[in-house]
């Protein structure tokens, strides 16, 4: 799938144009996003639906030196630590899910010039997650532990709305489960209380359109693979 770059879609774009323009940005410019623009994105994202209008999401958002310090300390932490997410990651990808995951990975590796089987280069690329792909801002999304899995589902709706709201303002983004893989570190670093579940991170800013990591787009399954008509 392809469409206009996020920066060219912007305000006034149709919903379909925003969906086509939005992609997971894996290389950002260092330019900060104005606080007013971030607040407009947040106000729009706040319109996301949730069960009984519970709105279980809370965010911690970094910018400027706070992002740089977080980036440095997280990179240092992962050198000697094992992943420990609040929400268990998939135990295995099988069948079509494995195929799709591999295709996405191969597309990224091809775009940035990593040969298949080059574990060192692929490991270095994976570390870019913890550099936030150079983004000037990171949002850490949490849910209330008492709301269980459905609170997390509500947060998923919020994250999607955030990504599209960002695209509407010409701001690129990427949702990152990888950041939640070190939940104990995030909890201690940001003083997140125990009654909050760390769901994911969102890195955002302005895309580096010239970076090869931003030159590929994933595809979507046809309807006959996901819809079972019963009438």
Short mmCIF file of N, CA and C in Angstrom, two decimals, residues 90-165:
data_model
loop_
_atom_site.label_atom_id
_atom_site.label_comp_id
_atom_site.label_asym_id
_atom_site.label_seq_id
_atom_site.Cartn_x
_atom_site.Cartn_y
_atom_site.Cartn_z
N UNK A 90 3.70 -12.53 22.29
CA UNK A 90 3.30 -13.79 21.65
C UNK A 90 4.36 -14.87 21.85
N UNK A 91 3.91 -16.07 22.21
CA UNK A 91 4.86 -17.17 22.40
C UNK A 91 5.46 -17.64 21.08
N UNK A 92 4.67 -17.55 20.02
CA UNK A 92 5.14 -17.98 18.71
C UNK A 92 4.25 -17.39 17.63
N UNK A 93 4.85 -17.14 16.49
CA UNK A 93 4.08 -16.76 15.30
C UNK A 93 4.03 -17.99 14.40
N UNK A 94 2.82 -18.33 13.95
CA UNK A 94 2.66 -19.52 13.11
C UNK A 94 1.85 -19.17 11.87
N UNK A 95 1.99 -20.01 10.86
CA UNK A 95 1.17 -19.90 9.66
C UNK A 95 1.27 -18.54 9.01
N UNK A 96 0.11 -17.97 8.67
CA UNK A 96 0.08 -16.71 7.95
C UNK A 96 0.67 -15.57 8.78
N UNK A 97 0.56 -15.66 10.11
CA UNK A 97 1.12 -14.60 10.96
C UNK A 97 2.64 -14.59 10.90
N UNK A 98 3.23 -15.77 10.85
CA UNK A 98 4.68 -15.86 10.68
C UNK A 98 5.09 -15.35 9.31
N UNK A 99 4.31 -15.71 8.29
CA UNK A 99 4.62 -15.25 6.93
C UNK A 99 4.60 -13.73 6.86
N UNK A 100 3.59 -13.13 7.45
CA UNK A 100 3.48 -11.67 7.40
C UNK A 100 4.60 -11.00 8.18
N UNK A 101 4.94 -11.58 9.32
CA UNK A 101 6.03 -11.01 10.12
C UNK A 101 7.35 -11.08 9.36
N UNK A 102 7.61 -12.21 8.74
CA UNK A 102 8.85 -12.37 7.98
C UNK A 102 8.90 -11.40 6.80
N UNK A 103 7.78 -11.28 6.11
CA UNK A 103 7.74 -10.39 4.95
C UNK A 103 8.05 -8.96 5.36
N UNK A 104 7.45 -8.52 6.47
CA UNK A 104 7.71 -7.17 6.97
C UNK A 104 9.18 -7.00 7.30
N UNK A 105 9.76 -7.98 8.00
CA UNK A 105 11.17 -7.91 8.36
C UNK A 105 12.08 -7.89 7.14
N UNK A 106 11.78 -8.75 6.17
CA UNK A 106 12.60 -8.81 4.96
C UNK A 106 12.51 -7.50 4.18
N UNK A 107 11.33 -6.88 4.16
CA UNK A 107 11.18 -5.60 3.48
C UNK A 107 12.06 -4.54 4.13
N UNK A 108 12.06 -4.50 5.46
CA UNK A 108 12.89 -3.54 6.17
C UNK A 108 14.36 -3.80 5.90
N UNK A 109 14.78 -5.05 6.03
CA UNK A 109 16.19 -5.38 5.82
C UNK A 109 16.64 -5.05 4.41
N UNK A 110 15.79 -5.34 3.43
CA UNK A 110 16.14 -5.02 2.05
C UNK A 110 16.28 -3.52 1.86
N UNK A 111 15.37 -2.77 2.49
CA UNK A 111 15.39 -1.31 2.35
C UNK A 111 16.68 -0.71 2.91
N UNK A 112 17.15 -1.24 4.04
CA UNK A 112 18.34 -0.66 4.68
C UNK A 112 19.62 -1.41 4.32
N UNK A 113 19.52 -2.40 3.44
CA UNK A 113 20.71 -3.08 2.94
C UNK A 113 21.27 -4.16 3.84
N UNK A 114 20.41 -4.83 4.60
CA UNK A 114 20.85 -5.93 5.46
C UNK A 114 20.59 -7.25 4.75
N UNK A 115 21.63 -8.03 4.55
CA UNK A 115 21.49 -9.32 3.87
C UNK A 115 20.82 -10.32 4.79
N UNK A 116 20.04 -11.22 4.21
CA UNK A 116 19.40 -12.26 5.01
C UNK A 116 20.48 -13.12 5.68
N UNK A 117 20.29 -13.36 6.96
CA UNK A 117 21.25 -14.15 7.70
C UNK A 117 22.32 -13.33 8.40
N UNK A 118 22.37 -12.03 8.14
CA UNK A 118 23.37 -11.17 8.80
C UNK A 118 22.84 -10.80 10.18
N UNK A 119 23.12 -11.65 11.15
CA UNK A 119 22.56 -11.47 12.49
C UNK A 119 23.09 -10.22 13.19
N UNK A 120 24.35 -9.90 12.95
CA UNK A 120 24.91 -8.72 13.61
C UNK A 120 24.22 -7.45 13.12
N UNK A 121 24.03 -7.34 11.81
CA UNK A 121 23.38 -6.15 11.26
C UNK A 121 21.91 -6.09 11.67
N UNK A 122 21.24 -7.24 11.69
CA UNK A 122 19.83 -7.24 12.09
C UNK A 122 19.68 -6.89 13.57
N UNK A 123 20.66 -7.31 14.39
CA UNK A 123 20.64 -6.96 15.81
C UNK A 123 20.83 -5.46 15.99
N UNK A 124 21.72 -4.88 15.21
CA UNK A 124 21.93 -3.44 15.28
C UNK A 124 20.67 -2.68 14.88
N UNK A 125 19.99 -3.19 13.85
CA UNK A 125 18.75 -2.55 13.42
C UNK A 125 17.69 -2.66 14.51
N UNK A 126 17.63 -3.80 15.19
CA UNK A 126 16.66 -3.98 16.27
C UNK A 126 16.91 -2.97 17.39
N UNK A 127 18.18 -2.64 17.64
CA UNK A 127 18.52 -1.67 18.68
C UNK A 127 17.97 -0.28 18.36
N UNK A 128 17.68 -0.03 17.09
CA UNK A 128 17.11 1.26 16.73
C UNK A 128 15.77 1.50 17.45
N UNK A 129 15.07 0.41 17.78
CA UNK A 129 13.85 0.55 18.57
C UNK A 129 14.11 1.34 19.85
N UNK A 130 15.25 1.06 20.47
CA UNK A 130 15.56 1.65 21.77
C UNK A 130 16.29 2.99 21.64
N UNK A 131 16.57 3.36 20.41
CA UNK A 131 16.99 4.74 20.10
C UNK A 131 15.78 5.56 19.68
N UNK A 132 14.62 4.90 19.65
CA UNK A 132 13.36 5.52 19.21
C UNK A 132 13.48 5.98 17.76
N UNK A 133 14.37 5.31 17.02
CA UNK A 133 14.60 5.63 15.61
C UNK A 133 14.95 7.10 15.42
N UNK A 134 15.56 7.68 16.46
CA UNK A 134 15.96 9.08 16.39
C UNK A 134 14.86 10.08 16.67
N UNK A 135 13.69 9.61 17.12
CA UNK A 135 12.55 10.51 17.34
C UNK A 135 12.83 11.48 18.48
N UNK A 136 12.32 12.70 18.38
CA UNK A 136 12.50 13.68 19.46
C UNK A 136 11.50 13.54 20.60
N UNK A 137 10.48 12.70 20.39
CA UNK A 137 9.44 12.53 21.42
C UNK A 137 9.08 11.06 21.56
N UNK A 138 8.77 10.67 22.79
CA UNK A 138 8.27 9.32 23.08
C UNK A 138 7.07 9.44 24.02
N UNK A 139 6.03 8.67 23.73
CA UNK A 139 4.89 8.56 24.64
C UNK A 139 4.87 7.15 25.20
N UNK A 140 4.79 7.01 26.50
CA UNK A 140 4.64 5.71 27.15
C UNK A 140 3.17 5.58 27.55
N UNK A 141 2.52 4.53 27.02
CA UNK A 141 1.09 4.34 27.23
C UNK A 141 0.86 3.28 28.30
N UNK A 142 0.05 3.61 29.30
CA UNK A 142 -0.27 2.64 30.35
C UNK A 142 -1.79 2.51 30.51
N UNK A 143 -2.19 1.39 31.10
CA UNK A 143 -3.60 1.13 31.38
C UNK A 143 -3.75 0.81 32.87
N UNK A 144 -4.99 0.82 33.34
CA UNK A 144 -5.26 0.47 34.73
C UNK A 144 -5.31 -1.05 34.88
N UNK A 145 -4.54 -1.59 35.79
CA UNK A 145 -4.44 -3.04 35.94
C UNK A 145 -5.79 -3.67 36.27
N UNK A 146 -6.66 -2.94 36.94
CA UNK A 146 -7.95 -3.50 37.35
C UNK A 146 -8.88 -3.76 36.16
N UNK A 147 -8.60 -3.15 35.02
CA UNK A 147 -9.47 -3.31 33.85
C UNK A 147 -9.02 -4.45 32.94
N UNK A 148 -7.94 -5.10 33.31
CA UNK A 148 -7.53 -6.33 32.62
C UNK A 148 -7.31 -6.17 31.13
N UNK A 149 -7.62 -7.25 30.39
CA UNK A 149 -7.34 -7.27 28.97
C UNK A 149 -8.16 -6.25 28.20
N UNK A 150 -9.39 -6.00 28.65
CA UNK A 150 -10.21 -5.04 27.92
C UNK A 150 -9.71 -3.61 28.09
N UNK A 151 -9.08 -3.32 29.20
CA UNK A 151 -8.43 -2.03 29.33
C UNK A 151 -7.31 -1.88 28.32
N UNK A 152 -6.58 -2.97 28.11
CA UNK A 152 -5.51 -2.96 27.11
C UNK A 152 -6.08 -2.79 25.71
N UNK A 153 -7.20 -3.47 25.43
CA UNK A 153 -7.85 -3.33 24.13
C UNK A 153 -8.27 -1.87 23.91
N UNK A 154 -8.84 -1.25 24.94
CA UNK A 154 -9.20 0.16 24.84
C UNK A 154 -7.98 1.02 24.52
N UNK A 155 -6.85 0.69 25.14
CA UNK A 155 -5.62 1.44 24.87
C UNK A 155 -5.17 1.25 23.42
N UNK A 156 -5.43 0.06 22.87
CA UNK A 156 -5.12 -0.17 21.46
C UNK A 156 -5.91 0.76 20.56
N UNK A 157 -7.20 0.96 20.90
CA UNK A 157 -8.01 1.91 20.13
C UNK A 157 -7.45 3.32 20.27
N UNK A 158 -6.99 3.65 21.48
CA UNK A 158 -6.41 4.98 21.70
C UNK A 158 -5.14 5.16 20.88
N UNK A 159 -4.27 4.15 20.89
CA UNK A 159 -3.01 4.25 20.15
C UNK A 159 -3.27 4.45 18.66
N UNK A 160 -4.21 3.68 18.10
CA UNK A 160 -4.55 3.83 16.69
C UNK A 160 -5.03 5.25 16.40
N UNK A 161 -5.89 5.77 17.27
CA UNK A 161 -6.40 7.12 17.07
C UNK A 161 -5.28 8.15 17.18
N UNK A 162 -4.36 7.93 18.10
CA UNK A 162 -3.20 8.83 18.25
C UNK A 162 -2.38 8.85 16.96
N UNK A 163 -2.10 7.66 16.41
CA UNK A 163 -1.27 7.58 15.20
C UNK A 163 -1.93 8.32 14.04
N UNK A 164 -3.24 8.16 13.90
CA UNK A 164 -3.95 8.82 12.80
C UNK A 164 -4.07 10.32 13.05
N UNK A 165 -4.28 10.71 14.31
CA UNK A 165 -4.32 12.14 14.63
C UNK A 165 -2.97 12.79 14.34
#
